[in-house]
Coordinates of C-alpha atoms and ligand atoms in Angstrom, one line a residue:
Chain W
M1 CA -59.7 -182.1 124.6
I2 CA -59.1 -180.0 123.3
K3 CA -61.5 -178.5 123.5
D4 CA -61.8 -177.7 127.4
I5 CA -58.9 -174.7 126.8
T6 CA -60.4 -172.0 128.1
L7 CA -59.9 -168.2 127.3
G8 CA -57.7 -165.5 129.2
Q9 CA -59.7 -167.6 132.3
Y10 CA -62.8 -165.2 131.9
F11 CA -65.7 -166.5 133.6
P12 CA -69.5 -165.1 132.5
G13 CA -71.6 -164.0 135.6
A14 CA -74.1 -161.5 135.9
S15 CA -72.3 -160.2 138.9
P16 CA -72.4 -156.0 139.8
I17 CA -68.9 -156.2 138.5
H18 CA -69.1 -158.3 135.0
K19 CA -72.0 -155.6 134.5
L20 CA -69.6 -153.2 134.8
D21 CA -67.8 -150.9 131.4
P22 CA -65.2 -152.4 130.3
R23 CA -63.2 -149.2 130.2
T24 CA -64.2 -149.0 133.9
K25 CA -62.8 -152.1 135.1
V26 CA -59.5 -151.5 132.7
L27 CA -59.6 -147.6 134.7
L28 CA -60.2 -148.7 137.5
T29 CA -57.6 -151.4 137.7
I30 CA -55.5 -148.7 136.9
L31 CA -56.5 -147.4 139.1
Y32 CA -55.9 -149.9 141.8
I33 CA -52.6 -150.8 141.0
V34 CA -51.4 -147.1 141.2
S35 CA -52.4 -147.2 145.3
L36 CA -50.5 -150.1 145.8
F37 CA -47.2 -148.3 144.8
V38 CA -48.1 -145.5 147.0
I39 CA -48.8 -147.8 150.6
R40 CA -47.0 -146.8 152.7
G41 CA -47.7 -148.5 155.9
G42 CA -49.5 -151.4 157.5
W43 CA -52.7 -150.2 157.6
G44 CA -52.9 -149.4 153.8
Y45 CA -52.4 -152.8 152.9
F46 CA -55.5 -153.4 155.0
V47 CA -57.3 -151.1 152.8
S48 CA -56.0 -152.6 149.5
A49 CA -56.4 -156.5 151.1
A50 CA -60.5 -155.0 152.1
M51 CA -61.2 -153.6 149.0
M52 CA -59.9 -156.7 146.4
F53 CA -62.3 -159.1 149.3
V54 CA -65.1 -156.7 149.0
I55 CA -64.4 -157.1 145.2
I56 CA -64.0 -160.5 145.0
A57 CA -66.7 -161.0 146.8
L58 CA -69.8 -158.9 144.6
S59 CA -68.4 -160.6 141.8
R60 CA -69.1 -163.6 142.7
I61 CA -65.9 -165.9 142.0
P62 CA -64.8 -168.3 144.2
F63 CA -62.4 -168.5 146.3
G64 CA -60.8 -171.2 145.1
V65 CA -60.6 -170.1 141.8
V66 CA -59.2 -166.6 143.0
L67 CA -55.8 -168.6 145.0
R68 CA -55.1 -170.7 142.5
G69 CA -54.2 -167.6 140.1
I70 CA -51.6 -167.5 142.7
K71 CA -50.8 -169.7 142.5
P72 CA -48.0 -169.6 138.5
I73 CA -46.3 -166.5 140.2
L74 CA -46.0 -168.7 143.9
F75 CA -42.3 -168.9 142.7
V76 CA -41.1 -164.9 143.2
L77 CA -43.9 -164.5 145.4
L78 CA -41.0 -166.7 147.9
F79 CA -38.5 -166.0 146.2
T80 CA -39.2 -162.5 146.1
A81 CA -40.6 -162.0 150.6
T82 CA -36.6 -164.1 151.0
F83 CA -34.4 -162.2 150.1
N84 CA -36.5 -159.0 151.7
L85 CA -36.4 -160.7 154.8
I86 CA -31.9 -161.8 154.3
Y87 CA -31.4 -158.5 153.8
G88 CA -33.8 -156.1 156.5
T89 CA -31.7 -153.7 158.2
G90 CA -31.9 -152.5 162.2
T91 CA -32.7 -154.7 164.9
P92 CA -33.0 -158.5 165.0
I93 CA -35.9 -159.7 166.8
F94 CA -34.2 -163.0 168.8
E95 CA -32.2 -160.4 169.9
D96 CA -29.7 -163.5 172.1
V97 CA -29.3 -166.3 169.0
S98 CA -26.9 -164.9 167.2
W99 CA -27.2 -167.2 164.2
L100 CA -30.7 -165.9 163.3
G101 CA -28.8 -162.5 163.8
W102 CA -29.8 -161.8 160.2
L103 CA -33.2 -161.7 161.0
T104 CA -35.1 -158.2 161.9
W105 CA -38.0 -156.5 162.8
N106 CA -38.1 -155.0 159.1
G107 CA -36.1 -157.4 157.2
L108 CA -40.5 -159.1 158.0
R109 CA -41.6 -156.9 157.6
N110 CA -41.2 -155.8 154.1
A111 CA -41.3 -159.3 154.0
V112 CA -44.7 -159.4 154.1
F113 CA -45.5 -156.2 152.9
M114 CA -43.8 -157.8 149.7
A115 CA -45.4 -160.4 149.8
V116 CA -49.0 -159.1 150.3
R117 CA -48.8 -155.9 147.8
I118 CA -47.6 -158.1 144.4
I119 CA -50.9 -160.7 145.0
L120 CA -53.1 -157.6 145.0
L121 CA -51.3 -156.6 141.9
V122 CA -51.9 -160.4 140.9
I123 CA -55.4 -160.8 141.8
G124 CA -56.5 -156.8 141.2
T125 CA -55.5 -157.6 137.4
S126 CA -57.3 -160.5 136.5
F127 CA -60.2 -159.9 137.6
M128 CA -60.2 -158.4 134.9
T129 CA -60.3 -161.3 132.9
Y130 CA -61.9 -162.9 134.9
T131 CA -65.2 -161.0 135.0
T132 CA -64.6 -159.2 131.3
S133 CA -64.7 -161.2 128.1
P134 CA -61.6 -160.9 126.2
I135 CA -64.4 -159.4 122.8
M136 CA -65.4 -156.5 125.4
L137 CA -61.6 -156.1 126.6
T138 CA -61.3 -155.6 122.3
G139 CA -63.4 -153.0 122.2
A140 CA -63.0 -150.8 125.4
M141 CA -58.9 -151.0 124.6
E142 CA -59.7 -150.0 121.0
S143 CA -61.8 -147.4 122.6
L144 CA -59.4 -146.0 125.0
L145 CA -57.3 -145.9 123.5
A146 CA -58.6 -144.2 120.4
P147 CA -56.3 -141.5 121.2
L148 CA -53.8 -143.1 119.6
K149 CA -54.6 -142.4 117.3
W150 CA -53.6 -138.8 115.8
V151 CA -49.8 -140.2 116.6
K152 CA -50.9 -142.6 113.5
V153 CA -50.7 -146.2 115.9
P154 CA -53.0 -148.9 113.8
V155 CA -55.7 -149.2 117.1
H156 CA -58.1 -150.3 114.8
E157 CA -56.3 -152.5 113.0
L158 CA -55.0 -154.3 116.1
S159 CA -58.5 -154.8 117.6
M160 CA -59.9 -156.2 114.8
M161 CA -56.8 -158.4 114.6
M162 CA -57.3 -158.8 117.9
T163 CA -61.4 -159.7 117.6
I164 CA -60.7 -162.0 114.2
A165 CA -58.5 -164.2 115.9
L166 CA -60.4 -164.5 118.9
R167 CA -63.2 -165.8 116.9
F168 CA -61.6 -168.3 115.1
I169 CA -59.7 -170.3 117.8
P170 CA -61.9 -171.9 118.7
T171 CA -62.6 -172.5 114.7
L172 CA -59.2 -173.8 114.4
V173 CA -59.3 -175.7 117.9
D174 CA -62.1 -178.0 116.4
E175 CA -59.5 -178.6 113.4
T176 CA -56.7 -179.0 114.7
D177 CA -58.8 -181.9 116.5
K178 CA -60.3 -183.0 113.6
I179 CA -56.2 -183.5 112.2
I180 CA -54.8 -185.6 115.1
S181 CA -57.9 -187.8 114.9
A182 CA -57.2 -187.9 110.8
Q183 CA -53.1 -188.4 111.5
K184 CA -54.2 -190.8 114.5
A185 CA -56.4 -193.0 112.1
R186 CA -53.3 -193.1 109.8
G187 CA -51.5 -194.9 112.2
A188 CA -49.8 -191.5 113.7
D189 CA -47.9 -191.8 117.2
F190 CA -47.8 -189.0 120.0
E191 CA -47.7 -189.8 121.8
T192 CA -44.7 -192.4 123.1
G193 CA -41.1 -191.9 122.3
N194 CA -38.5 -188.8 123.5
I195 CA -39.1 -184.9 123.4
F196 CA -37.6 -184.8 119.8
R197 CA -40.0 -187.7 118.9
R198 CA -43.2 -186.4 120.0
A199 CA -42.1 -183.0 118.9
K200 CA -41.6 -184.4 114.8
A201 CA -44.7 -186.1 114.8
L202 CA -46.8 -182.3 115.6
V203 CA -45.0 -181.7 111.6
P204 CA -48.0 -183.5 110.2
I205 CA -50.1 -181.6 112.3
L206 CA -48.8 -178.4 112.2
I207 CA -48.6 -178.0 108.1
P208 CA -51.6 -179.0 107.2
L209 CA -53.4 -176.4 110.2
I210 CA -50.5 -173.6 108.8
I211 CA -52.1 -174.2 104.9
S212 CA -55.9 -174.6 106.1
A213 CA -55.3 -170.8 108.0
F214 CA -53.6 -168.9 105.4
R215 CA -57.3 -170.6 102.5
R216 CA -59.0 -169.1 106.1
A217 CA -56.7 -165.9 105.8
E218 CA -57.6 -165.3 101.9
E219 CA -61.4 -166.5 102.1
L220 CA -61.9 -164.5 105.4
A221 CA -60.5 -161.5 103.2
D222 CA -63.2 -161.2 99.9
A223 CA -65.5 -162.1 102.5
M224 CA -64.2 -158.6 104.4
E225 CA -64.3 -156.9 101.5
C226 CA -68.1 -157.3 100.2
R227 CA -69.5 -156.1 102.8
C228 CA -67.2 -153.3 102.0
Y229 CA -64.1 -153.0 104.4
H230 CA -61.7 -150.5 103.6
G231 CA -60.5 -149.8 107.0
G232 CA -60.4 -148.3 110.3
N233 CA -61.5 -144.8 108.5
D234 CA -65.0 -143.5 109.3
R235 CA -66.5 -146.8 110.9
T236 CA -69.6 -146.2 113.4
R237 CA -69.5 -148.9 115.9
Y238 CA -72.9 -151.7 116.1
K239 CA -71.3 -152.0 120.0
V240 CA -71.3 -148.1 122.0
F241 CA -70.2 -148.6 125.4
H242 CA -72.5 -146.3 127.9
F243 CA -71.0 -145.3 131.0
A244 CA -74.0 -145.9 133.2
A245 CA -74.6 -144.7 137.3
R246 CA -73.5 -148.2 138.6
D247 CA -69.3 -147.0 136.2
A248 CA -70.2 -143.5 138.4
L249 CA -70.3 -145.7 142.2
A250 CA -67.8 -147.9 140.9
A251 CA -65.1 -145.1 139.9
L252 CA -66.1 -143.5 143.2
V253 CA -65.7 -145.6 146.0
M254 CA -61.6 -146.8 143.8
T255 CA -61.2 -143.6 144.1
G256 CA -61.9 -143.1 147.8
Q257 CA -60.1 -145.5 148.3
L258 CA -56.6 -143.9 147.0
A259 CA -58.3 -141.1 149.0
L260 CA -57.8 -143.0 152.3
I261 CA -54.4 -144.7 151.4
I262 CA -52.4 -141.1 151.1
F263 CA -54.5 -139.9 154.2
L264 CA -53.5 -143.1 156.2
N265 CA -49.4 -142.9 154.7
V266 CA -49.4 -139.1 156.1
V267 CA -51.1 -139.6 160.0
T268 CA -49.0 -142.4 160.3
Chain V
M1 CA -83.3 -153.3 83.5
N2 CA -79.9 -155.2 84.0
I3 CA -78.1 -155.2 86.5
L4 CA -75.1 -157.6 86.9
E5 CA -73.8 -157.4 82.3
T6 CA -70.0 -158.6 80.4
H7 CA -69.2 -157.3 77.4
N8 CA -66.8 -159.5 76.2
L9 CA -65.0 -160.4 79.2
S10 CA -62.1 -161.7 79.4
F11 CA -59.7 -163.3 82.6
S12 CA -56.7 -165.1 83.2
Y13 CA -55.4 -165.0 87.5
P14 CA -51.6 -164.3 86.6
G15 CA -49.6 -167.4 86.5
G16 CA -46.3 -167.6 88.4
E17 CA -42.9 -167.2 88.3
G18 CA -42.3 -167.8 84.0
R19 CA -45.6 -169.4 83.6
E20 CA -48.0 -168.7 81.2
P21 CA -51.2 -166.3 83.1
V22 CA -54.0 -169.1 82.1
P23 CA -57.1 -168.0 80.3
V24 CA -59.7 -168.9 82.8
L25 CA -63.1 -167.0 81.0
K26 CA -63.0 -166.3 77.9
N27 CA -65.4 -163.3 75.6
I28 CA -68.2 -164.0 78.0
D29 CA -71.4 -162.1 77.4
L30 CA -73.8 -162.0 79.7
A31 CA -76.5 -159.8 81.0
V32 CA -78.7 -160.3 84.0
E33 CA -82.0 -158.6 84.2
E34 CA -83.0 -157.5 87.6
G35 CA -86.0 -159.3 90.0
S36 CA -84.6 -162.6 88.3
F37 CA -83.4 -165.9 90.5
V38 CA -80.5 -166.6 87.6
A39 CA -79.1 -170.1 88.6
V40 CA -75.4 -170.9 87.7
L41 CA -73.7 -174.1 86.9
G42 CA -70.5 -176.4 85.1
H43 CA -67.9 -178.7 86.3
N44 CA -65.1 -177.6 89.3
G45 CA -62.7 -174.6 87.7
C46 CA -64.9 -174.1 84.9
G47 CA -65.0 -170.6 86.7
K48 CA -68.1 -170.0 87.9
S49 CA -66.4 -168.7 91.4
T50 CA -64.1 -166.3 89.1
L51 CA -67.0 -165.2 87.1
A52 CA -69.6 -164.3 91.0
K53 CA -65.9 -162.8 91.7
L54 CA -65.7 -160.5 89.1
F55 CA -69.0 -159.2 90.0
N56 CA -68.5 -157.4 92.4
G57 CA -65.8 -156.7 92.1
I58 CA -63.1 -158.7 94.2
L59 CA -61.8 -159.7 91.0
K60 CA -60.7 -157.6 87.6
P61 CA -61.1 -158.2 83.9
T62 CA -58.0 -159.4 81.7
G63 CA -60.5 -158.5 79.3
G64 CA -63.5 -157.1 78.7
T65 CA -65.3 -154.7 80.7
V66 CA -68.1 -155.7 83.7
T67 CA -70.9 -153.3 85.0
A68 CA -72.9 -153.9 87.8
L69 CA -76.7 -151.5 88.6
G70 CA -74.8 -149.0 85.5
M71 CA -70.9 -148.8 87.0
D72 CA -67.9 -150.5 85.8
T73 CA -66.1 -152.3 88.7
A74 CA -63.1 -151.6 87.3
D75 CA -63.1 -148.5 88.3
E76 CA -62.3 -147.9 92.9
N77 CA -64.7 -145.0 93.2
N78 CA -67.0 -147.7 91.7
L79 CA -65.8 -150.5 94.5
L80 CA -68.0 -149.2 97.3
D81 CA -71.2 -148.9 95.5
I82 CA -71.0 -151.9 93.9
R83 CA -70.9 -154.0 96.8
K84 CA -72.9 -152.9 98.8
N85 CA -74.7 -153.4 96.0
V86 CA -74.9 -156.6 95.2
G87 CA -73.7 -158.9 97.8
M88 CA -72.1 -162.5 98.2
V89 CA -72.1 -165.5 99.5
F90 CA -69.3 -167.9 100.4
Q91 CA -69.0 -171.6 100.5
N92 CA -67.5 -172.5 103.9
P93 CA -70.3 -169.9 106.2
D94 CA -67.0 -170.8 109.0
N95 CA -64.5 -168.0 106.5
Q96 CA -67.0 -166.1 106.4
L97 CA -67.5 -164.6 109.8
I98 CA -65.6 -161.9 111.5
A99 CA -67.4 -161.8 115.0
T100 CA -68.2 -163.6 118.4
V101 CA -71.9 -162.4 118.3
V102 CA -74.5 -162.9 116.2
E103 CA -76.0 -159.8 115.9
E104 CA -72.2 -158.1 116.0
D105 CA -71.4 -160.7 112.7
V106 CA -74.6 -159.0 110.7
A107 CA -73.7 -155.4 111.5
F108 CA -69.8 -155.8 110.1
A109 CA -71.4 -154.1 106.8
L110 CA -73.5 -151.2 108.0
E111 CA -70.6 -150.0 110.5
N112 CA -67.9 -150.0 107.2
L113 CA -70.6 -148.8 105.1
S114 CA -70.5 -145.8 108.7
V115 CA -74.6 -146.2 109.0
P116 CA -75.8 -144.8 111.7
H117 CA -76.2 -146.9 115.5
D118 CA -79.8 -146.4 116.2
E119 CA -80.3 -147.5 111.9
M120 CA -77.9 -149.9 112.5
E121 CA -79.9 -151.5 115.2
R122 CA -82.8 -152.1 113.7
R123 CA -81.3 -152.8 110.4
V124 CA -79.9 -156.8 112.5
T125 CA -83.3 -156.8 112.9
E126 CA -84.9 -157.5 110.1
A127 CA -82.2 -159.3 108.8
L128 CA -81.4 -161.6 111.1
E129 CA -86.0 -161.7 111.0
I130 CA -85.4 -162.5 107.2
V131 CA -84.2 -165.7 107.3
D132 CA -85.6 -166.5 110.5
M133 CA -82.2 -166.2 113.6
L134 CA -84.2 -163.4 114.9
P135 CA -84.1 -165.8 118.0
F136 CA -80.4 -166.3 118.1
R137 CA -79.1 -163.7 117.4
K138 CA -77.3 -162.8 121.6
H139 CA -75.3 -166.7 120.5
A140 CA -71.5 -167.5 119.6
P141 CA -71.8 -168.1 115.4
H142 CA -69.5 -170.7 116.3
R143 CA -72.4 -172.1 117.9
L144 CA -74.6 -172.3 115.8
S145 CA -75.4 -175.7 112.8
G146 CA -73.8 -175.4 109.3
G147 CA -77.2 -173.9 107.9
Q148 CA -77.2 -171.2 110.6
K149 CA -74.1 -170.2 110.2
Q150 CA -75.0 -170.1 106.7
R151 CA -78.7 -167.2 106.8
V152 CA -76.7 -165.1 109.5
A153 CA -74.4 -164.6 106.4
V154 CA -76.9 -164.3 104.3
A155 CA -78.3 -161.6 106.7
G156 CA -75.2 -160.1 106.8
I157 CA -75.0 -159.7 103.4
L158 CA -79.2 -158.7 103.4
A159 CA -77.9 -156.0 105.8
M160 CA -76.9 -153.7 102.9
K161 CA -79.9 -154.0 101.5
P162 CA -78.1 -155.3 98.2
K163 CA -80.4 -155.3 95.4
C164 CA -78.7 -158.6 94.1
I165 CA -77.3 -161.3 95.5
I166 CA -75.5 -164.3 94.3
L167 CA -74.4 -167.5 96.5
D168 CA -71.4 -169.3 95.6
E169 CA -72.3 -172.7 96.4
P170 CA -73.7 -171.9 99.6
T171 CA -75.5 -175.6 100.7
A172 CA -72.2 -177.2 99.4
M173 CA -70.8 -178.2 102.8
L174 CA -75.0 -178.4 104.8
D175 CA -76.1 -181.3 105.7
P176 CA -80.0 -182.1 103.7
K177 CA -81.7 -180.3 106.7
G178 CA -79.2 -176.7 106.4
R179 CA -79.8 -176.5 102.4
R180 CA -83.2 -177.2 102.3
E181 CA -83.5 -174.1 105.6
V182 CA -81.0 -171.5 103.5
M183 CA -83.3 -172.7 99.7
R184 CA -86.3 -171.7 101.1
T185 CA -84.3 -168.3 102.2
I186 CA -83.2 -167.8 99.0
R187 CA -86.6 -168.1 97.4
R188 CA -88.4 -166.2 100.0
L189 CA -85.6 -162.7 99.2
N190 CA -86.0 -163.6 95.7
R191 CA -90.1 -162.9 95.7
E192 CA -91.4 -161.7 98.9
E193 CA -87.6 -159.4 98.8
G194 CA -87.4 -158.5 95.2
V195 CA -84.0 -159.4 96.0
T196 CA -82.1 -161.0 92.5
V197 CA -80.6 -164.0 92.8
L198 CA -77.4 -165.7 90.8
L199 CA -76.6 -169.2 92.6
I200 CA -74.0 -171.2 92.3
T201 CA -74.2 -174.1 92.7
H202 CA -73.7 -177.8 91.5
Y203 CA -77.3 -179.4 92.7
M204 CA -79.8 -179.9 90.1
D205 CA -83.0 -179.9 91.9
E206 CA -81.1 -176.3 93.1
A207 CA -81.0 -175.1 89.3
V208 CA -84.2 -176.8 88.4
Q209 CA -86.0 -173.8 91.3
A210 CA -84.2 -170.8 88.9
D211 CA -86.1 -168.2 86.5
R212 CA -83.2 -168.9 84.3
I213 CA -79.5 -171.6 84.8
L214 CA -76.6 -170.5 83.4
V215 CA -74.5 -173.8 82.1
M216 CA -71.0 -172.9 81.6
N217 CA -67.9 -175.4 80.9
E218 CA -64.5 -174.1 79.2
G219 CA -64.3 -170.3 80.6
K220 CA -67.8 -169.8 78.2
I221 CA -71.4 -170.0 78.5
L222 CA -73.0 -173.2 77.6
L223 CA -76.1 -172.5 77.0
D224 CA -78.4 -170.7 79.1
G225 CA -82.2 -170.0 78.7
T226 CA -85.1 -170.9 81.0
P227 CA -84.3 -175.1 83.9
R228 CA -86.8 -176.6 80.6
E229 CA -84.6 -175.6 78.4
V230 CA -81.7 -176.2 79.6
F231 CA -82.1 -180.2 81.1
A232 CA -83.4 -180.0 77.0
N233 CA -80.2 -181.4 76.6
V234 CA -79.6 -183.9 78.4
G235 CA -77.2 -185.4 76.3
L236 CA -75.3 -182.1 75.6
L237 CA -75.0 -181.5 79.6
Q238 CA -73.8 -185.4 80.1
S239 CA -71.4 -184.4 78.1
V240 CA -69.4 -182.2 79.9
A241 CA -70.1 -183.6 82.6
L242 CA -73.4 -182.9 84.7
D243 CA -76.4 -183.8 86.3
V244 CA -79.3 -183.7 85.0
P245 CA -82.7 -183.9 86.6
Q246 CA -83.5 -187.2 87.5
S247 CA -87.5 -186.6 86.2
A248 CA -85.8 -185.3 82.7
D249 CA -83.2 -188.6 82.3
L250 CA -86.1 -190.6 82.6
M251 CA -88.1 -188.5 79.6
F252 CA -84.3 -188.5 77.8
A253 CA -84.2 -191.7 77.5
L254 CA -87.7 -192.8 76.7
R255 CA -87.2 -190.4 74.1
Q256 CA -84.3 -192.9 73.3
Y257 CA -86.8 -195.5 72.5
D258 CA -88.5 -193.3 69.9
I259 CA -91.8 -192.9 72.3
K260 CA -92.6 -189.5 72.1
V261 CA -92.9 -188.4 75.2
P262 CA -92.7 -184.5 75.8
I263 CA -89.0 -182.9 75.5
S264 CA -88.0 -180.8 79.1
I265 CA -90.9 -182.5 82.6
L266 CA -89.3 -181.1 85.9
D267 CA -90.9 -182.4 88.4
D268 CA -91.4 -184.7 89.7
M269 CA -95.4 -184.5 90.0
E270 CA -95.2 -183.6 85.7
C271 CA -93.1 -187.2 85.3
T272 CA -95.5 -189.4 86.9
Q273 CA -98.4 -187.6 84.9
V274 CA -96.4 -188.4 81.5
L275 CA -96.2 -192.0 83.1
I276 CA -99.3 -192.3 83.6
D277 CA -100.9 -190.9 79.9
L278 CA -98.1 -193.3 78.0
L279 CA -99.4 -196.6 80.3
E280 CA -103.5 -195.6 79.5
G281 CA -101.6 -195.1 76.0
K282 CA -101.8 -191.5 74.7
F283 CA -98.7 -190.4 73.4
G284 CA -100.0 -193.8 70.9
D285 CA -99.8 -198.3 71.1
Y286 CA -96.9 -198.5 72.3
S287 CA -97.8 -201.8 73.1
D288 CA -96.1 -203.8 70.0
R289 CA -92.5 -202.8 70.6
K290 CA -89.9 -204.2 71.8
F291 CA -88.5 -203.0 74.6
D292 CA -84.7 -204.2 74.7
A293 CA -81.9 -202.8 75.0
Ligands
ATP1 N1 -56.5 -168.3 93.3 C1 -56.0 -169.1 91.5 N2 -55.2 -168.4 91.9 C2 -54.5 -168.9 90.1 N3 -55.6 -170.1 90.0 C3 -56.6 -169.8 89.7 C4 -56.9 -170.0 91.3 N4 -58.3 -169.9 91.7 C5 -58.8 -170.7 90.5 N5 -57.8 -171.0 90.1 C6 -58.1 -171.3 89.0 O1 -58.5 -171.1 88.5 C7 -59.9 -171.8 87.5 C8 -61.5 -171.7 87.3 O2 -61.3 -171.6 88.3 P1 -62.5 -171.7 89.9 O3 -63.0 -171.3 91.4 O4 -63.7 -170.1 89.0 O5 -63.7 -172.9 89.3 P2 -65.2 -173.2 89.2 O6 -65.6 -173.4 88.9 O7 -65.9 -172.3 90.8 O8 -64.9 -174.8 90.3 P3 -65.4 -174.4 91.2 O9 -67.4 -175.6 91.4 O10 -64.6 -176.5 92.4 O11 -66.3 -173.9 92.5 C9 -60.4 -173.3 87.9 O12 -59.4 -174.1 86.9 C10 -58.7 -172.6 89.1 O13 -57.3 -173.3 88.7
MG2 MG1 -66.5 -172.7 92.8

């Protein structure tokens, strides 16, 4: 049952969005976020939202999934919108109803725009993880952050750690399942009692799990040394990313979007 | 030529605080001929894995020397060359696969050795082909069976094109089918690819497939010879808590009754033939003997 947890929320697929070079996706996601913060008027938001719709449609990820992604931030969304509404200035919406005097056109406008901005921000960033496997993302990060090696950031080591973590999560999840069954067979009870009792019941799961993880780590280190691992210097890569025509097209569209938004800012 | 050599090799793990180091290997002199298939037997804790890790410099001798392809394992500068040529496969396949895709895992050693990309691709394909795992190259390792995982691990070593491969109980965690697959791969490596194989195992049926068997006990080499020679010492083997192949055991039992059967018979067909001959009276007439226990 634990096995069903999805990791990083990747939805495998073969859509044009999935096929983009992961580096392109990381960079264009950043560009999209920047464009969201450049927007000043309603038309800009319209362009951004339209762009998001196109991306969602192209990726063939069900709309429901995308909406579910917003659920965790619903509270933040309401909170910011409410504050924008309350602290609005300018002409009230209902000029003759005195107790609604705080409700201004300006406040309403800000509230809606802020909500749209947050929603697009969340969808935009989660779309990167929806359409890119964690291991591809790790590779993209290593490749994009490579220049940081000059300032002694251990880029290779970090990405190796990520890779190993991703590789071992299913193994450790399997093992946790086994330990839980083994402890249940010995009469352990994980389901009843108050929170402290239940937390205490987790100890007999965590201790064997940690010990075994250390043993695995030791064996893995030996196995890596046996395969001539000696750090990240002068390593070559098996999986190399190639920018393709579609990446250029995607970059063009995204830059075009930003240009359009800036243009709209200027003319309105 | 000897691919692996030890001279007066001793090893002890550092003892914990205040405790003496425990000697694990004691004055071992050993040479492994290039191209041979050597099996290492011995009961739990006699130092087999330790010996294996000394051969490619994962551990350093605390006394004496170990040389692989003529290079001293104690010299750090030799390590990469040694490890490239003396590959090692461990017992637990889960703990030696590093990447999340089979082909990337096989390429791991090549990445470390800075092999150019095109050649990497070729060597990965070749290695996966030898272990019969080519159709699985895009799969995730954690979804493979134990035998398949272990063959991927072997491919990961083969990609380095080592001259020698040391396998530390590679079949211990596998079911009979997985064991057969892995043993078939090992035999093929030795016969067809000319790779020197050092196989540590607890299974006698695997050991008899080797050209030479080393039996270890208490950190020393107890017996060293062809399977026939080694399994002729049934009494000695049993005294160090080791099994012998069933046929050797049967011959041993018969000899306890002064029946003059050949000293060591290893495979079942040979054994059957001896029994037929025995019943036909070829080894003399036993009809008047009493077979009481
Ligand atoms: N890292 C270590 N630190 C201290 N002692 C160790 C360590 N590894 C092994 N030993 C000890 O060294 C001895 C030999 O261990 P080794 O693993 O070489 O045995 P083995 O022959 O491979 O046994 P098995 O058949 O169980 O694999 C054992 O007594 C063991 O307890
Ligand atoms: Mg061992």
